CSV table of C-alpha atoms in Angstrom, one decimal:
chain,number,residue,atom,x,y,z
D,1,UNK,CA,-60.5,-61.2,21.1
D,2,UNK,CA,-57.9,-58.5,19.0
D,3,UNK,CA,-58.6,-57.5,15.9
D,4,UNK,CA,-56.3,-56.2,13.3
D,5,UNK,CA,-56.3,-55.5,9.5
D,6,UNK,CA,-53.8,-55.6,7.1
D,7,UNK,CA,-52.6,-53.7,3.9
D,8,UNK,CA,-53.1,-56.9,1.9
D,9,UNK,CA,-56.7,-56.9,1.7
D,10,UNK,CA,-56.3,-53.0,0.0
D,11,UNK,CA,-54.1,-55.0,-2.4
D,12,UNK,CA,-51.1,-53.6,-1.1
D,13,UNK,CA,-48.3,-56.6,-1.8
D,14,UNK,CA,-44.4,-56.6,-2.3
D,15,UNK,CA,-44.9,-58.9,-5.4
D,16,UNK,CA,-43.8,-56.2,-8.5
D,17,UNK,CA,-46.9,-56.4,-11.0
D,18,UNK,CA,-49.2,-57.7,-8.7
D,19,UNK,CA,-51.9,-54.7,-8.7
D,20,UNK,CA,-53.0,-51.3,-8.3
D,21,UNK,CA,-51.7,-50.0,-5.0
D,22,UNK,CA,-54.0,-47.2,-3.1
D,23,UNK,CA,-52.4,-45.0,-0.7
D,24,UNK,CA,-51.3,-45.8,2.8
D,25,UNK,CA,-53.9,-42.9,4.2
D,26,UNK,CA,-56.9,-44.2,2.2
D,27,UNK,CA,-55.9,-47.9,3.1
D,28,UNK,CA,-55.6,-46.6,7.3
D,29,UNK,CA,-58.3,-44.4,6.8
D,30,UNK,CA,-60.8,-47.3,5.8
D,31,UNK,CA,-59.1,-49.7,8.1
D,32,UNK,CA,-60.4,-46.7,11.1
D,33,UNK,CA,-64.1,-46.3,9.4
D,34,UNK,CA,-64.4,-49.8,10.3
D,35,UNK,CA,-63.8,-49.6,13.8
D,36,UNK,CA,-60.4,-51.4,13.5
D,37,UNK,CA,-57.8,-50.1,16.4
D,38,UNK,CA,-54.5,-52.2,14.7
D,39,UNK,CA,-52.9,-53.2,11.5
D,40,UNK,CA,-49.8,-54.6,10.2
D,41,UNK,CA,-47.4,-52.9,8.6
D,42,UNK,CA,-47.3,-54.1,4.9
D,43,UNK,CA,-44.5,-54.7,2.4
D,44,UNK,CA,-41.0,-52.8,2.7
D,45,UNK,CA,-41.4,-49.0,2.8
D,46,UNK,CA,-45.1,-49.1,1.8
D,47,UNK,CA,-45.9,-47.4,5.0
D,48,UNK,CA,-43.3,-45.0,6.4
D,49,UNK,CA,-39.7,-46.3,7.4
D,50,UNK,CA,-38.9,-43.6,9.8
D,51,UNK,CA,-40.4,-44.1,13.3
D,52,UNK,CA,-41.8,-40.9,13.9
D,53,UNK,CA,-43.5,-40.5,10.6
D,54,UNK,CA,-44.8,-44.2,11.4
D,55,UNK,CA,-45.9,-43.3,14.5
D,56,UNK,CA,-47.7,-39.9,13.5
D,57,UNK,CA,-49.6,-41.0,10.1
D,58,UNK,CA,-50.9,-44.3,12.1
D,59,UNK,CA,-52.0,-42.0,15.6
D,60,UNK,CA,-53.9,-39.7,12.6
D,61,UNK,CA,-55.9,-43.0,12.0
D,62,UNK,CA,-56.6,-44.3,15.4
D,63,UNK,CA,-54.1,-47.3,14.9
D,64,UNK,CA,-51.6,-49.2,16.8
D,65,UNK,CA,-49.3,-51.7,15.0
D,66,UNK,CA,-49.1,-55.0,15.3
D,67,UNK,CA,-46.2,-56.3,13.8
D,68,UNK,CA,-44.5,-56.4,10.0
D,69,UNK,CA,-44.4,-59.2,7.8
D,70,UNK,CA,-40.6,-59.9,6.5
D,71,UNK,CA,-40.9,-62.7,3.8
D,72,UNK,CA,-36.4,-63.4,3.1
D,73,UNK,CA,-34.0,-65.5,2.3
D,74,UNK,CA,-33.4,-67.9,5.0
D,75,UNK,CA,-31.2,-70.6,3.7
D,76,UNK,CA,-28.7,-68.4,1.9
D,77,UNK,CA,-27.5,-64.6,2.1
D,78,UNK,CA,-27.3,-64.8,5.8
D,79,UNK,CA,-25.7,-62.1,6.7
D,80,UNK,CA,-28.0,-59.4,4.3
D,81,UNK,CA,-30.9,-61.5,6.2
D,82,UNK,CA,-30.0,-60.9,9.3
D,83,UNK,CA,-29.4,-57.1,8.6
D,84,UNK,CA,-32.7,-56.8,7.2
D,85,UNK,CA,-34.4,-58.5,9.7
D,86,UNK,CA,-32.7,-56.2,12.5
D,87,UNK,CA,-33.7,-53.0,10.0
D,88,UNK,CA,-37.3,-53.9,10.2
D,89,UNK,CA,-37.2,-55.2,13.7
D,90,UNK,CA,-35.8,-51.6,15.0
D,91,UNK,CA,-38.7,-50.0,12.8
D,92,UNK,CA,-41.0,-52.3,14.4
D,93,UNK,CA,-40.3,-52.1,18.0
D,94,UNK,CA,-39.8,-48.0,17.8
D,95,UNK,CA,-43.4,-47.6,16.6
D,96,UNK,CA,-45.3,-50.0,19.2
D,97,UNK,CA,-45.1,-53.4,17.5
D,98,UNK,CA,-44.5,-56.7,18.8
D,99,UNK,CA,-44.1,-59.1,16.6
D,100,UNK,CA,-42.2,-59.8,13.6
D,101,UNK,CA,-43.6,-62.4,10.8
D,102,UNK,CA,-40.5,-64.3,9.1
D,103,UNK,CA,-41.5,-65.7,5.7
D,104,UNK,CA,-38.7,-68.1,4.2
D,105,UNK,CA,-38.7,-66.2,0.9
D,106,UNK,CA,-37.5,-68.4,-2.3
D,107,UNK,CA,-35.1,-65.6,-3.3
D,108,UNK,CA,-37.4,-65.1,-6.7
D,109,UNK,CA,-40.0,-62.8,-7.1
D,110,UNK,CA,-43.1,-63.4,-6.2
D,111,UNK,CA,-45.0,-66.7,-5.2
D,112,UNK,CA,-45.6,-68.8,-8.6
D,113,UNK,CA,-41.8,-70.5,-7.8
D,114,UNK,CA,-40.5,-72.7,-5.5
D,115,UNK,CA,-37.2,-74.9,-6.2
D,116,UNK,CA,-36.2,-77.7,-4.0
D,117,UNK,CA,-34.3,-77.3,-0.8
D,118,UNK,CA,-31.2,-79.6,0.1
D,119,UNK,CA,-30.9,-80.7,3.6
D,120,UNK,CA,-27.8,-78.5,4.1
D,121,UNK,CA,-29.9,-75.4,2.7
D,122,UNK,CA,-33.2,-76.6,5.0
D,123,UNK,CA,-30.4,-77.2,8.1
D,124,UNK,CA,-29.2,-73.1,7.0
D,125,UNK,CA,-32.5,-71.9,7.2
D,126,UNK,CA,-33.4,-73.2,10.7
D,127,UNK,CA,-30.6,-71.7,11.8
D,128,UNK,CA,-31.2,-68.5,10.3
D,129,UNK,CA,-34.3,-68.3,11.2
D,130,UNK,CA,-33.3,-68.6,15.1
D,131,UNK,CA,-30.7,-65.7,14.4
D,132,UNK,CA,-33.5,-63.5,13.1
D,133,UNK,CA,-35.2,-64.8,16.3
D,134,UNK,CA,-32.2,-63.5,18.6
D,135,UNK,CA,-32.1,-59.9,16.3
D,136,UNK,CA,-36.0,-59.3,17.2
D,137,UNK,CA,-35.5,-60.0,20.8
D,138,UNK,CA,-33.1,-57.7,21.2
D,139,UNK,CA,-35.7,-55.1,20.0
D,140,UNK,CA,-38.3,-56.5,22.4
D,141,UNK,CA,-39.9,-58.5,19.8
D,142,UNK,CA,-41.6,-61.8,19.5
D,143,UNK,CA,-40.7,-63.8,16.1
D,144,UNK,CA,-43.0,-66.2,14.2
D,145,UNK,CA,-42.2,-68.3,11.2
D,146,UNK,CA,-45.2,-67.9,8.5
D,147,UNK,CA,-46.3,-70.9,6.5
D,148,UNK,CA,-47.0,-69.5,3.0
D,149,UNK,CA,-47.4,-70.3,-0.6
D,150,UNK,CA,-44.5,-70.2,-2.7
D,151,UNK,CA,-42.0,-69.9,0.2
D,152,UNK,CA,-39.8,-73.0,1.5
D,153,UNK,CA,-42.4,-73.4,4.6
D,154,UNK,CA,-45.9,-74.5,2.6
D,155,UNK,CA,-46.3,-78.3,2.4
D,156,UNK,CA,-47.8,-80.1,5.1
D,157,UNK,CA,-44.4,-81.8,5.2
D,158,UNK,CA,-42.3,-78.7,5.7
D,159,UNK,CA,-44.6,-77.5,8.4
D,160,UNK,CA,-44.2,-80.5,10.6
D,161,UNK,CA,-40.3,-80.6,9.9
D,162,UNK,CA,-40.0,-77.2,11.1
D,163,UNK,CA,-42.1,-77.7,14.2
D,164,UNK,CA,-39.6,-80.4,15.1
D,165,UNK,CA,-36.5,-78.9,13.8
D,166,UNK,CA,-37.3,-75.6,15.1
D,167,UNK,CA,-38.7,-74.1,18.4
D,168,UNK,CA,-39.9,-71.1,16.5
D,169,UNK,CA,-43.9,-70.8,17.3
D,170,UNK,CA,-46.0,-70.6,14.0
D,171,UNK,CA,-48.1,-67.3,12.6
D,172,UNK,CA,-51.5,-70.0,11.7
D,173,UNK,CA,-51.9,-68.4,8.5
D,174,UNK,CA,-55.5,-70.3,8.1
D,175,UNK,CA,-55.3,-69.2,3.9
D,176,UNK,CA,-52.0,-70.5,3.3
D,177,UNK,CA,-52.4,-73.4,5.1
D,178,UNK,CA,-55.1,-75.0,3.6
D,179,UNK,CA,-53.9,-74.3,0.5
D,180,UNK,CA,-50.2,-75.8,1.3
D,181,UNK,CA,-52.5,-79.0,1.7
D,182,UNK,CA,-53.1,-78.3,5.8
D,183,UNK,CA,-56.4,-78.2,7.8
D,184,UNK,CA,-55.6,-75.4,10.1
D,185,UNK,CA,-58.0,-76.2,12.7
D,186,UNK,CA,-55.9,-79.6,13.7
D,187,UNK,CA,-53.2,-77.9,12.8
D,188,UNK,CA,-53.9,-75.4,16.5
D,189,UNK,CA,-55.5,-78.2,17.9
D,190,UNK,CA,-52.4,-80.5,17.5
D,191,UNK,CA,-50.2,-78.0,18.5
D,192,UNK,CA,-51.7,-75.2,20.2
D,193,UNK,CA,-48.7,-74.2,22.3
D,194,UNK,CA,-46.7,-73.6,19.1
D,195,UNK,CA,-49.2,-70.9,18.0
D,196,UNK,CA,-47.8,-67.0,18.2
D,197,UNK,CA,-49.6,-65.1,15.5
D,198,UNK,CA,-53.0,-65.8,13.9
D,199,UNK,CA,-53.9,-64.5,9.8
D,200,UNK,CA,-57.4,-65.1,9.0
D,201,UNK,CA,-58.3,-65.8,5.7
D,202,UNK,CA,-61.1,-67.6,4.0
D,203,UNK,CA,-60.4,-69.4,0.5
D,204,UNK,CA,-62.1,-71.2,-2.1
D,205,UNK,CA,-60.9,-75.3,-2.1
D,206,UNK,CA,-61.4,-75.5,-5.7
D,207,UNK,CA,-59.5,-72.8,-6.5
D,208,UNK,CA,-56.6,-73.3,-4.0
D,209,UNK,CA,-56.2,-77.0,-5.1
D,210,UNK,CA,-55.3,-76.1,-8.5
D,211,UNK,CA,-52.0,-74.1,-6.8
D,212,UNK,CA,-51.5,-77.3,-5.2
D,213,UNK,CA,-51.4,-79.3,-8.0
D,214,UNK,CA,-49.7,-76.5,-10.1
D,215,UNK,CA,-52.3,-76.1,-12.5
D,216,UNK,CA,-52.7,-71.9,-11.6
D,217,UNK,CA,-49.8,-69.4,-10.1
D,218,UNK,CA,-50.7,-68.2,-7.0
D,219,UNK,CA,-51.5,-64.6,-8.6
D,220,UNK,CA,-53.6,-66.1,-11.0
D,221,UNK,CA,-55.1,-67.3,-8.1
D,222,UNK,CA,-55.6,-63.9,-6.2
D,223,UNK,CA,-56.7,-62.2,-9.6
D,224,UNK,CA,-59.7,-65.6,-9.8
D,225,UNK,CA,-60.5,-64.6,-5.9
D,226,UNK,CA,-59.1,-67.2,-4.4
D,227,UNK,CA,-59.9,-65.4,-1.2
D,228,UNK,CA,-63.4,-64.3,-0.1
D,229,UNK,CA,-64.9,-62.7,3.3
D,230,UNK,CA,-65.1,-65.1,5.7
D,231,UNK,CA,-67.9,-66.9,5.9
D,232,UNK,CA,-67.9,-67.0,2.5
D,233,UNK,CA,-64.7,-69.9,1.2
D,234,UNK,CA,-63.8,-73.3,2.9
D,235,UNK,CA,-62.1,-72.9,6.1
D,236,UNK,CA,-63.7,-73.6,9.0
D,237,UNK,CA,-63.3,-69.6,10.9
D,238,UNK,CA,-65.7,-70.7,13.8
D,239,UNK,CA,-64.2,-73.6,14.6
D,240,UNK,CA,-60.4,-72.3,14.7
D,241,UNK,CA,-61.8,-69.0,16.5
D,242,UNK,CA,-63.4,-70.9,19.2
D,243,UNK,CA,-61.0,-73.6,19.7
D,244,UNK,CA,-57.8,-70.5,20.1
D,245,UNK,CA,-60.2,-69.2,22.6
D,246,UNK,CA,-60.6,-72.3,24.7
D,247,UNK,CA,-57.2,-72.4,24.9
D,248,UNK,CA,-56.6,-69.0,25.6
D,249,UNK,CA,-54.9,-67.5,23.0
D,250,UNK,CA,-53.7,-64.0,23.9
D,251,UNK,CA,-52.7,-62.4,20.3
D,252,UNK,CA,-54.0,-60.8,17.3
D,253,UNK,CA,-56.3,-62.4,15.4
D,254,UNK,CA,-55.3,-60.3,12.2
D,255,UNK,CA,-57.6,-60.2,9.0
D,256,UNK,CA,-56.5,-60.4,5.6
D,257,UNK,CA,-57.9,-61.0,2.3
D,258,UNK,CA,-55.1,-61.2,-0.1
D,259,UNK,CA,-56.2,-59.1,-3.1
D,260,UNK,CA,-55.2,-57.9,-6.0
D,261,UNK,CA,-57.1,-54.4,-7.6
D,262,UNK,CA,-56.9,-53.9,-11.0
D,263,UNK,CA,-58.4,-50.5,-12.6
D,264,UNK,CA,-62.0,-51.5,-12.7
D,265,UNK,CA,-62.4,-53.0,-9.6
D,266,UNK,CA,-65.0,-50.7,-7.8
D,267,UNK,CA,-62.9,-48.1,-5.0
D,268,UNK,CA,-65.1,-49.4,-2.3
D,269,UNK,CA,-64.8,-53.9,-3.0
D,270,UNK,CA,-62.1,-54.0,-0.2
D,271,UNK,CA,-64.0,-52.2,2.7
D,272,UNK,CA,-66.6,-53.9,2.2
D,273,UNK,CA,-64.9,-57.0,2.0
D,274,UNK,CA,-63.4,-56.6,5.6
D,275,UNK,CA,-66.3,-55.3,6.5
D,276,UNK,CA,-68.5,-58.7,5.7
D,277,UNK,CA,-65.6,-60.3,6.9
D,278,UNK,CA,-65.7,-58.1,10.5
D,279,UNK,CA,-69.7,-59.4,10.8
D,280,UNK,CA,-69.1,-62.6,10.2
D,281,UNK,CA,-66.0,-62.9,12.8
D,282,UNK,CA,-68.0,-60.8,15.4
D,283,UNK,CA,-71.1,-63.4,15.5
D,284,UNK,CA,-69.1,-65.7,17.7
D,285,UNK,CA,-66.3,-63.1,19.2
D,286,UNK,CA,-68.7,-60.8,20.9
């Protein structure tokens, strides 16, 4: 099976305040040392925006690119959405990518906020969302709708709705799922045609049910380690792993940690978390 990294578990997030960001060529380079041959791209303009430089800084590293994560408005500002989405999507597709991963963003920073949607607004961002669909393709791109915390897409509820309101296939995001409240091994199993992108995290239950309850804001959350190697937190990695295999999944199985460094975090924690995260995946994907 494919594996990819991601900036995230280096810390590197669009959320303003969330942590020390390292550099993109320390970030590749470790990503390389580990034997990993993808990544993602990372928030807006972290990595470079112009193909060529894309293209050049991640050959220096070994790296193809997977796809980009684009977390925006979907049930208002449609026509900056749309623009955005086609920005990133040309980016994407000039430097080898394939797939883009929509995020229906709140419109407020970060991921501690949610309000309510109306129907009209949820009815918008379906819509949206298959316009953003239509821009990708006509860069050659597959599009996926991420399930995440603090975006309009994160309940069990809102998962299922869009499945039925949506053809749009899902990015099984199995952090963010479980703690949105849904096991993300039934989740494949129940609808295993519907899956176009995989993110592999591991998370601790305790920890993620107190963003569930809204006890502690999802950075809290990161800073408290939320997220572990795998092997190490509460979701099942085996048993999703082996069950996209049966099937015959043919994408990325991407990993990510989300982290957040602060100053006295040691240089090397992230590393060697993907790298105990790499051993433990490889036990049962050869």
């Amino acid at each position: 099976m494919k594996i990819a990294g991601a900036p995230i578990s280096w810390g590197v997030c669009e959320v303003p305040g969330w942590g020390h960001v390292l550099d993109p060529k320390t970030v590749l380079g470790e990503m390389a040392s580990l034997g990993l041959e993808a990544t993602e791209l990372g928030p807006p303009d972290y990595l470079p925006s112009e193909p060529d430089e894309l293209r050049k800084l991640l050959d220096e590293h070994g790296l193809q690119l997977v796809g980009g994560f684009l977390a925006v408005t979907l049930h208002t500002d449609v026509e900056a959405t749309v623009k955005e989405a086609d920005r990133v999507a040309r980016l994407l597709a000039a430097a080898g990518a394939d797939v883009l991963v929509l995020a229906a963003a709140t419109g407020l920073d970060g991921y501690d906020e949610r309000p309510d949607l109306t129907d009209d607004e949820w009815r918008t961002l379906v819509a949206t969302a298959a316009r953003v669909r239509d821009t990708a393709a006509r860069h050659g791109l597959r599009t996926v709708l991420h399930p995440h915390v603090g975006t309009h897409v994160e309940r069990t509820a809102e998962v299922e709705r869009f499945l039925a309101d949506s053809d749009l296939p899902l990015c099984l995001d199995t952090g963010h799922l479980l703690i949105g409240g849904t096991d993300p091994v039934e989740l494949a199993r129940r609808h295993p045609e519907r899956i176009g992108h995989v993110h592999l995290k591991d998370v601790r239950a305790d920890i993620a049910a107190t963003v569930r309850s809204g006890e502690t804001g999802y950075m809290a959350a990161v800073q408290q380690r939320m997220y572990v190697p795998l092997g190490d937190g509460d979701v099942d990695v085996r048993a999703l792993v082996e069950l996209l295999r049966d099937r015959g999944y043919p994408g990325w199985l991407v990993l990510e940690q989300d982290t957040a460094l602060s100053a006295d975090d040691p240089v090397d924690a992230p590393v060697q978390d993907t790298a105990r995260s790499l051993a433990h995946l490889t036990q049962f994907t050869g």
